[in-house]
Coordinates of N, CA, C and O and ligand atoms in Angstrom, one line a residue:
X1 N -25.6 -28.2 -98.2 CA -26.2 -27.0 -97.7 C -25.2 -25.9 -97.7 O -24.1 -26.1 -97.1
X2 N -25.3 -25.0 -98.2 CA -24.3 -23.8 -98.8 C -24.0 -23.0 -97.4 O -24.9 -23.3 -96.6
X3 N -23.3 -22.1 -97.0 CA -23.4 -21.7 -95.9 C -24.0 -20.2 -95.5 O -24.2 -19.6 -94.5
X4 N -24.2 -19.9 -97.2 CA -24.9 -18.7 -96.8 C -26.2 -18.5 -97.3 O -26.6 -17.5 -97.9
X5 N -27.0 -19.9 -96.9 CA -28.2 -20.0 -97.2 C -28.8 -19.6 -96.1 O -28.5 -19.8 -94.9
X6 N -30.1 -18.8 -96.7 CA -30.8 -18.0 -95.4 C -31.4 -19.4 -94.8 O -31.6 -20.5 -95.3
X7 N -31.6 -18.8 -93.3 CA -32.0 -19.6 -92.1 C -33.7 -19.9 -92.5 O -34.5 -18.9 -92.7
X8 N -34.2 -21.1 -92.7 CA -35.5 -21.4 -93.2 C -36.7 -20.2 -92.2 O -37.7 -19.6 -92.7
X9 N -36.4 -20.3 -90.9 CA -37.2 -19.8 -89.8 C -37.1 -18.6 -90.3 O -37.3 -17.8 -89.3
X10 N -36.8 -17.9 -91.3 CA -37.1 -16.3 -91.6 C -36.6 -15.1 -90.7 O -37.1 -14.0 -90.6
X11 N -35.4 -15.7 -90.0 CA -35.0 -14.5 -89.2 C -34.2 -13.6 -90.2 O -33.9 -12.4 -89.9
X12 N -33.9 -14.0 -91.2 CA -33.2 -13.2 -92.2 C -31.9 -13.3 -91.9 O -31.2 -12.6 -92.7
X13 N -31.3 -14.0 -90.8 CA -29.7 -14.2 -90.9 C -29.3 -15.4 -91.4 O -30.2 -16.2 -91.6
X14 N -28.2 -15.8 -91.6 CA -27.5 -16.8 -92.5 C -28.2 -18.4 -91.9 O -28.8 -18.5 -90.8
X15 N -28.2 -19.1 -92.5 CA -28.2 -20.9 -91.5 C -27.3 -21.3 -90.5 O -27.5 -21.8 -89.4
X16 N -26.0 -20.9 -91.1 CA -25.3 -21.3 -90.3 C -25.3 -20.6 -89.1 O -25.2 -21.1 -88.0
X17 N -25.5 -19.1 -89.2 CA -25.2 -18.5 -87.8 C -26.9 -18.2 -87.1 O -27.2 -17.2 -86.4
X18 N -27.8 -19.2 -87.4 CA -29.0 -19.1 -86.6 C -29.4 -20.2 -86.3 O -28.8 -20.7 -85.3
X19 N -30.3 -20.9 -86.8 CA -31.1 -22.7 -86.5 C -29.8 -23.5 -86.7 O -29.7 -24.6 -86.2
X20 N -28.8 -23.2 -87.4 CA -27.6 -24.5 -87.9 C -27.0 -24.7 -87.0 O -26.1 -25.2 -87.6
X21 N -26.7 -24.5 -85.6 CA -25.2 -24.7 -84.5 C -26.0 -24.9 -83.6 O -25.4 -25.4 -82.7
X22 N -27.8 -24.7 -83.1 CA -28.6 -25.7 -82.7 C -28.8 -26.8 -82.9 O -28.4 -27.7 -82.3
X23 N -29.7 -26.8 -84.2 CA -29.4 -28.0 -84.6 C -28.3 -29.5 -85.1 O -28.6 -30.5 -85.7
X24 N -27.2 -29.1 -84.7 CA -26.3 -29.7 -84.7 C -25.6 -29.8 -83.3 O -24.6 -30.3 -83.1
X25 N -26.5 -29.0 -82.2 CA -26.1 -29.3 -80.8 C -24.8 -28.4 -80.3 O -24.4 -28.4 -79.1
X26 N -24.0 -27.8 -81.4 CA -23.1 -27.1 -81.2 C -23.3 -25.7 -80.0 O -22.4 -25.2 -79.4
X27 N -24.7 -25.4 -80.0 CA -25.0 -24.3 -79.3 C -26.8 -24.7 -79.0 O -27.5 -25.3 -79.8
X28 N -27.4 -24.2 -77.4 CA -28.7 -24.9 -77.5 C -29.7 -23.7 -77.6 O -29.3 -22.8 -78.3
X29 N -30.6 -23.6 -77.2 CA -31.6 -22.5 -77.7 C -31.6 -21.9 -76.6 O -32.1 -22.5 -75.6
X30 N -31.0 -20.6 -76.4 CA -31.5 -19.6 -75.0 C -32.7 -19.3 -74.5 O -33.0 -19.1 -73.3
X31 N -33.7 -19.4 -75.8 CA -35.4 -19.1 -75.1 C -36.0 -20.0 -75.9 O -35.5 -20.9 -76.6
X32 N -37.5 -19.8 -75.8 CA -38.3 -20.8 -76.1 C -38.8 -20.8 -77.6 O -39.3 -21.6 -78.3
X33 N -38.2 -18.9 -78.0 CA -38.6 -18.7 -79.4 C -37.8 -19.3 -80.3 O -38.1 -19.6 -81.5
X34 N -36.1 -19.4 -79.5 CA -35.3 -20.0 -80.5 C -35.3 -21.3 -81.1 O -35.2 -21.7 -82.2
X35 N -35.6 -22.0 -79.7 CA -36.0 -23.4 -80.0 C -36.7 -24.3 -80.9 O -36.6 -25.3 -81.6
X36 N -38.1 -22.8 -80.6 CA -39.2 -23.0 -81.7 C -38.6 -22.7 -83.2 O -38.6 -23.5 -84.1
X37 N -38.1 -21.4 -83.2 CA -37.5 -21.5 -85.1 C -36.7 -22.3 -85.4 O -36.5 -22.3 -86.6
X38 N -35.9 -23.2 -84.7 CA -35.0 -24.3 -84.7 C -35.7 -25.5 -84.9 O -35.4 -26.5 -85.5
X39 N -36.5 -25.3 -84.3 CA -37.9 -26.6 -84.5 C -38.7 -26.6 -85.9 O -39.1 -27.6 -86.5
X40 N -38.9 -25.5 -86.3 CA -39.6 -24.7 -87.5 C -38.5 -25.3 -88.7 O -38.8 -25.7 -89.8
X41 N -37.2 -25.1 -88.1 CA -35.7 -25.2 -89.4 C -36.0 -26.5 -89.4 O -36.0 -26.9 -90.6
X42 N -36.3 -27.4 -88.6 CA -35.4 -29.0 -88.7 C -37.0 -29.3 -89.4 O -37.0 -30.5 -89.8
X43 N -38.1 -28.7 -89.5 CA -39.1 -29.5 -90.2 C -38.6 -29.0 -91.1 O -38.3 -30.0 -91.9
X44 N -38.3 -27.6 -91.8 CA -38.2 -27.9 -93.7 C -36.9 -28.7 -93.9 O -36.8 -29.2 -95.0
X45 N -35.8 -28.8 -92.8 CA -35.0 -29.6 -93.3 C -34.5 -30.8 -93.3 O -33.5 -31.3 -93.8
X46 N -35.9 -31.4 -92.5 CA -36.0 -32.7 -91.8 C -34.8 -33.4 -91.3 O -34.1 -34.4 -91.7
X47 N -35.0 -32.4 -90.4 CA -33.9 -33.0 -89.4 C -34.4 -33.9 -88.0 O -34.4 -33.4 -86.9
X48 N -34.7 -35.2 -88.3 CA -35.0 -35.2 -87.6 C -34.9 -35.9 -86.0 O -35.7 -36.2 -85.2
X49 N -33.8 -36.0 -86.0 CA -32.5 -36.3 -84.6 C -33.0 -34.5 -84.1 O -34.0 -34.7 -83.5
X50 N -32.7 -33.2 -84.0 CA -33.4 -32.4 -83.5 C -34.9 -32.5 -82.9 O -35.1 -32.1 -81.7
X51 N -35.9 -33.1 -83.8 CA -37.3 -32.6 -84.0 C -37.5 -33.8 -82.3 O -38.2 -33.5 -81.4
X52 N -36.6 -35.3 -82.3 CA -36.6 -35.9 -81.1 C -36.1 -35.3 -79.8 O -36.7 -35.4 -78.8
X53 N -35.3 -34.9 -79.9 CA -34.4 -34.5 -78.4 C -35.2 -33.2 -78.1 O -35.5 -33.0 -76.9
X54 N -35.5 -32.3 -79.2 CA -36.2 -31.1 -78.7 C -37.7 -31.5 -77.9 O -38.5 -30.6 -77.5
X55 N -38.0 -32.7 -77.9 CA -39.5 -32.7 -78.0 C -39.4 -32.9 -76.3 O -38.3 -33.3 -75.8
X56 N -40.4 -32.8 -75.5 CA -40.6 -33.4 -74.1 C -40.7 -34.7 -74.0 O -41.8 -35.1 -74.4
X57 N -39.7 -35.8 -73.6 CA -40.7 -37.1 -73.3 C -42.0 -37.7 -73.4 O -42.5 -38.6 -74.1
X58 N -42.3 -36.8 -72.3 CA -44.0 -36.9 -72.0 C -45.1 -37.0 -73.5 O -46.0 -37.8 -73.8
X59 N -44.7 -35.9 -74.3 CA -45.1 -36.0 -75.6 C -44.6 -36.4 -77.1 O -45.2 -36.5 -78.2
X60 N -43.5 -36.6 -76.7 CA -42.3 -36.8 -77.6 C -43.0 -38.4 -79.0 O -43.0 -39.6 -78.7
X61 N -43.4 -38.0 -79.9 CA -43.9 -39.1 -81.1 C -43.1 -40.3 -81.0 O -42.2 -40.5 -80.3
X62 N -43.5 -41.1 -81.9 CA -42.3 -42.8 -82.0 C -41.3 -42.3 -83.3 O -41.9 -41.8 -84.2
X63 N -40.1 -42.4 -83.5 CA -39.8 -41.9 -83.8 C -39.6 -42.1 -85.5 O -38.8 -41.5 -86.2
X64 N -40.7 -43.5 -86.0 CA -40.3 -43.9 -87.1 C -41.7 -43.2 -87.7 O -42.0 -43.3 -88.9
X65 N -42.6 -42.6 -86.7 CA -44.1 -42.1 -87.4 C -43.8 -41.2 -87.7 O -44.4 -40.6 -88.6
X66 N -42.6 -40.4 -87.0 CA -42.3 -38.7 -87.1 C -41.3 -38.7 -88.4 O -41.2 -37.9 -89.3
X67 N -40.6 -39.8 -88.4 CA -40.1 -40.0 -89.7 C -40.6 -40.0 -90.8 O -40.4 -39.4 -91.8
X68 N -41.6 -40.9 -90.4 CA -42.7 -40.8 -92.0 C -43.3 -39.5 -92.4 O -43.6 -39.1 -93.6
X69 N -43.5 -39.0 -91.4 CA -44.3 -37.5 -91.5 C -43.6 -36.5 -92.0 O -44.2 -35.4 -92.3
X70 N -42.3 -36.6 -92.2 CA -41.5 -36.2 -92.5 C -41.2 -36.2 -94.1 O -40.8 -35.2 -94.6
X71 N -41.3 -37.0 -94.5 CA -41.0 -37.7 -95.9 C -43.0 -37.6 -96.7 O -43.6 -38.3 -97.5
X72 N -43.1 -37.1 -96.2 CA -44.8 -36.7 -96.9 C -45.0 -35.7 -98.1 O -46.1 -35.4 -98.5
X73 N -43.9 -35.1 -98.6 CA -43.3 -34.3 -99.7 C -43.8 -32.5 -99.1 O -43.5 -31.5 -99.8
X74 N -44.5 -32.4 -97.8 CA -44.6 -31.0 -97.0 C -42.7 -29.8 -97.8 O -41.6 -30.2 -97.6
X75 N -43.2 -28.9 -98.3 CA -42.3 -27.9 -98.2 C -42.2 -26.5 -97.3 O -42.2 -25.4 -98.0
X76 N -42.2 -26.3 -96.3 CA -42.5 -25.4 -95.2 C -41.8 -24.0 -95.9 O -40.6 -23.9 -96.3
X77 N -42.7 -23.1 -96.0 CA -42.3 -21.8 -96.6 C -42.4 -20.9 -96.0 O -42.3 -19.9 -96.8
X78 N -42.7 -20.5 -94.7 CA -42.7 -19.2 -94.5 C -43.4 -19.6 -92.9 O -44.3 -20.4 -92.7
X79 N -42.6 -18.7 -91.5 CA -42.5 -18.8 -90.0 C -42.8 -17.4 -89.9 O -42.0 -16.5 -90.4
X80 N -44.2 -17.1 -89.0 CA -44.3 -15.8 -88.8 C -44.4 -16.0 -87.3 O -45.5 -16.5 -87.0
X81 N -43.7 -15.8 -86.2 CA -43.8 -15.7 -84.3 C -44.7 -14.1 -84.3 O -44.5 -13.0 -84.7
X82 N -45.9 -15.1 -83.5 CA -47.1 -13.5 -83.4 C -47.1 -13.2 -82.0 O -47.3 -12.1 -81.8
X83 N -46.8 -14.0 -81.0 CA -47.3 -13.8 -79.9 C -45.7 -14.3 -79.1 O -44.9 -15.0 -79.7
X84 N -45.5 -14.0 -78.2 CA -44.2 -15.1 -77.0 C -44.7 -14.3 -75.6 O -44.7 -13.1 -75.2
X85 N -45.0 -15.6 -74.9 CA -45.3 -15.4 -73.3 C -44.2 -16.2 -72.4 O -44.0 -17.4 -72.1
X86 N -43.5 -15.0 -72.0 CA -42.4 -15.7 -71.0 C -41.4 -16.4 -71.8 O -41.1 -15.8 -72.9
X87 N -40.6 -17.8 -71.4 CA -39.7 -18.1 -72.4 C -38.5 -17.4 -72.3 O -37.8 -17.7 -73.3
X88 N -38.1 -16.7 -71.8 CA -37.0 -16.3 -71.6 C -35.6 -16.6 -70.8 O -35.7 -17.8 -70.3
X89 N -34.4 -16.0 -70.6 CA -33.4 -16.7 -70.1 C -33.4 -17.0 -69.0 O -32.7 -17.9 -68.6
X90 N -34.5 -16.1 -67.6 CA -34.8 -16.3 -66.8 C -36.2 -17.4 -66.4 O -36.6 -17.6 -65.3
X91 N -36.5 -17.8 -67.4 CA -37.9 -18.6 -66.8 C -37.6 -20.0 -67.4 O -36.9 -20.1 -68.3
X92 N -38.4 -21.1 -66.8 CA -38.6 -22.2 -67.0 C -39.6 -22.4 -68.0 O -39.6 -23.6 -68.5
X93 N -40.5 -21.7 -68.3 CA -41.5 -22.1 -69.4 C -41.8 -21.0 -69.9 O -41.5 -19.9 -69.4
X94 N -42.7 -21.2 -71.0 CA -43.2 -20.2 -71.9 C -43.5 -20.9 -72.9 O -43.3 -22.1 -73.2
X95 N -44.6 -19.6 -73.9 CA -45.4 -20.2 -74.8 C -45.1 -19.2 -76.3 O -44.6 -18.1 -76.1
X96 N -45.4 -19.7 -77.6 CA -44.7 -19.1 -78.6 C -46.4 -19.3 -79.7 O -47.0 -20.4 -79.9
X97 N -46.5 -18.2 -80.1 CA -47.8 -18.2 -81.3 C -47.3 -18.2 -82.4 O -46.5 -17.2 -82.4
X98 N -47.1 -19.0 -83.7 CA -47.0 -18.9 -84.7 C -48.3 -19.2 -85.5 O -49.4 -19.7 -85.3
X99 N -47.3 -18.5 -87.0 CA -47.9 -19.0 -88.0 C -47.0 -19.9 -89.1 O -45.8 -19.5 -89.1
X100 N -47.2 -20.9 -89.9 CA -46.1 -21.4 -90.2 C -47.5 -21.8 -91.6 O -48.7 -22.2 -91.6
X101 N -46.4 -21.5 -92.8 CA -47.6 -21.7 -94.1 C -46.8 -22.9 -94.5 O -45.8 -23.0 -93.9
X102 N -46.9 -23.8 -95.3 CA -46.5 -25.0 -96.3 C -47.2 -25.1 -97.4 O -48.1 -24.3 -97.8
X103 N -46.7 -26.2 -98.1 CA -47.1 -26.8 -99.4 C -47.3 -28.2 -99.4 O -46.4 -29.0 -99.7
X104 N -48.4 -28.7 -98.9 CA -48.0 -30.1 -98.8 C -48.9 -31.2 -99.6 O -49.5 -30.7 -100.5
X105 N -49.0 -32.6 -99.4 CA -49.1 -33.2 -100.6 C -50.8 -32.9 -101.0 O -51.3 -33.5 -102.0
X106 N -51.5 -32.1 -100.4 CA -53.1 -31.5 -101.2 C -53.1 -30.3 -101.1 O -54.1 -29.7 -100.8
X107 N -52.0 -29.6 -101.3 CA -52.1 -28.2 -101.8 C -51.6 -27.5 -100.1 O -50.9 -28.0 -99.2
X108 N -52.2 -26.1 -100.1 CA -51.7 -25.3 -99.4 C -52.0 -25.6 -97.8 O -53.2 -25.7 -97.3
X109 N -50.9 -25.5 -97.1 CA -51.1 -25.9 -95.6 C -51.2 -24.6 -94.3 O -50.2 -25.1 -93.9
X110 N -51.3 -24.0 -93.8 CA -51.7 -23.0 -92.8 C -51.8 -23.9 -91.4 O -52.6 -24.8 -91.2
X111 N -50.5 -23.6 -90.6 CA -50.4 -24.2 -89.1 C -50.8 -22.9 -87.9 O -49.8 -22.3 -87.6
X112 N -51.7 -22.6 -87.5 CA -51.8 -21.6 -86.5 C -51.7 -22.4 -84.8 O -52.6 -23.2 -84.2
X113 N -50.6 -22.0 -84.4 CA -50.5 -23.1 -83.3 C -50.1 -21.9 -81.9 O -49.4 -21.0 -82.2
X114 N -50.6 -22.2 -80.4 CA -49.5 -22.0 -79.5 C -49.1 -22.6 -79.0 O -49.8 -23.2 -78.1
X115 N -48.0 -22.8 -79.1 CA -47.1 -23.8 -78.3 C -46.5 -23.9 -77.7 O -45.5 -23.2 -78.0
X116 N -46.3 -24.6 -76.1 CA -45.5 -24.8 -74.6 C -44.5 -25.2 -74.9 O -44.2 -26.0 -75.9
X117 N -43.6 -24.4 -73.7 CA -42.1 -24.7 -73.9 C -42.1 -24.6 -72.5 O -42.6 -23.8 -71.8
X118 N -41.3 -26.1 -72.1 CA -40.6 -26.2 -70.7 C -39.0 -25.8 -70.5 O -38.5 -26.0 -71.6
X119 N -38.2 -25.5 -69.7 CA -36.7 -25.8 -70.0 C -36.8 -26.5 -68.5 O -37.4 -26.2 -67.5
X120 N -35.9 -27.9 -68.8 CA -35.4 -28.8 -68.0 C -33.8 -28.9 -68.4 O -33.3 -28.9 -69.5
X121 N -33.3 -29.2 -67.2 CA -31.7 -29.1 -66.9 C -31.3 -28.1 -68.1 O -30.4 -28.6 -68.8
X122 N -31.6 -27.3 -68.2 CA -31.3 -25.8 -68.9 C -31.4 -26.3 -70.3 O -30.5 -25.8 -70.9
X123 N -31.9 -26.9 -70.7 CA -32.7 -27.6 -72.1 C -33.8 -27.0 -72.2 O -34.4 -27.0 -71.2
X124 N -34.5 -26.4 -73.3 CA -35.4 -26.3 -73.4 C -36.6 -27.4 -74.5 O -36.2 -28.0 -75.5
X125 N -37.5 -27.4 -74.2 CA -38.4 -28.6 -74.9 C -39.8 -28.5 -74.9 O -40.5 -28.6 -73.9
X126 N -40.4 -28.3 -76.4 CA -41.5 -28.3 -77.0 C -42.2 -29.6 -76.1 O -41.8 -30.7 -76.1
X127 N -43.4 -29.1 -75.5 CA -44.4 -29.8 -75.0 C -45.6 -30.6 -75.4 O -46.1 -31.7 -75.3
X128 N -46.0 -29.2 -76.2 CA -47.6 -29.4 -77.0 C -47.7 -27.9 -77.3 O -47.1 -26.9 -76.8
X129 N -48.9 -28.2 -78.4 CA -49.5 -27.0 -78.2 C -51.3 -27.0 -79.1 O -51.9 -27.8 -79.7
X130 N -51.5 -25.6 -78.8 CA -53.2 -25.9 -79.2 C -53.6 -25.2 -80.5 O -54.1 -24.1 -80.4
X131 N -53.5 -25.6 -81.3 CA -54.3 -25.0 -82.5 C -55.2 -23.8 -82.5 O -56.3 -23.9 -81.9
X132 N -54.9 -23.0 -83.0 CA -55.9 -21.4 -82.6 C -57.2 -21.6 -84.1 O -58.2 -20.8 -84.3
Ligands
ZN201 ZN1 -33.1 -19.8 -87.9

């Protein structure tokens, strides 16, 4: 991975200086939106030691099904954040609207999701979320 490859999550800044020093635990997500485009990065780059620790317990997948899901030939192309409720450096939860398009193994994929975010022991962690 080159280091001045743009950040998959479409913020338009480098990898390394956006989703890459999350996901490598070097630095953790200040809000709930970060977490989520860090969540967004480690699916196209399947990463998936991130995709576990970020998840909540409570809903957290097994982790050899999330693996497989992973290896399904999905190419994630494009993170649009429409909505963010709360989630910030002051709150314990909050919720994040995307759109997230792919390519996956029967053609074209469209994820419209909002998704919960808790922060525990100043962690933050993808809960669930509901399909719009
Ligand atoms: Zn990023």
């Amino acid at each position: 991975m080159s280091d001045d490859m743009r950040c998959p999550c479409g913020s338009g800044d480098p990898l390394a200086d956006c989703c890459a020093p999350i996901l490598d635990r070097r630095r953790q997500a200040g809000t709930a939106q970060q977490l989520m485009r860090s969540r967004y990065t480690a699916f196209a780059l399947r990463d998936l030691a991130h995709l576990l620790v970020s998840w909540h317990p409570s809903t957290r997948p097994v982790a050899d099904e999330l693996a497989r899901s992973l290896e399904d030939g999905t190419r994630w192309l494009h993170l649009a954040i429409l909505r963010i409720e709360a989630g910030g450096p002051f709150d314990d939860q909050g919720t994040v609207e995307f759109r997230a398009l792919a390519k996956g193994p029967g053609g074209r994929v469209e994820l419209h999701e909002t998704s919960r975010f808790v922060r525990e022991d100043g962690h933050w962690l993808y809960v669930d979320g509901d399909v719009v």
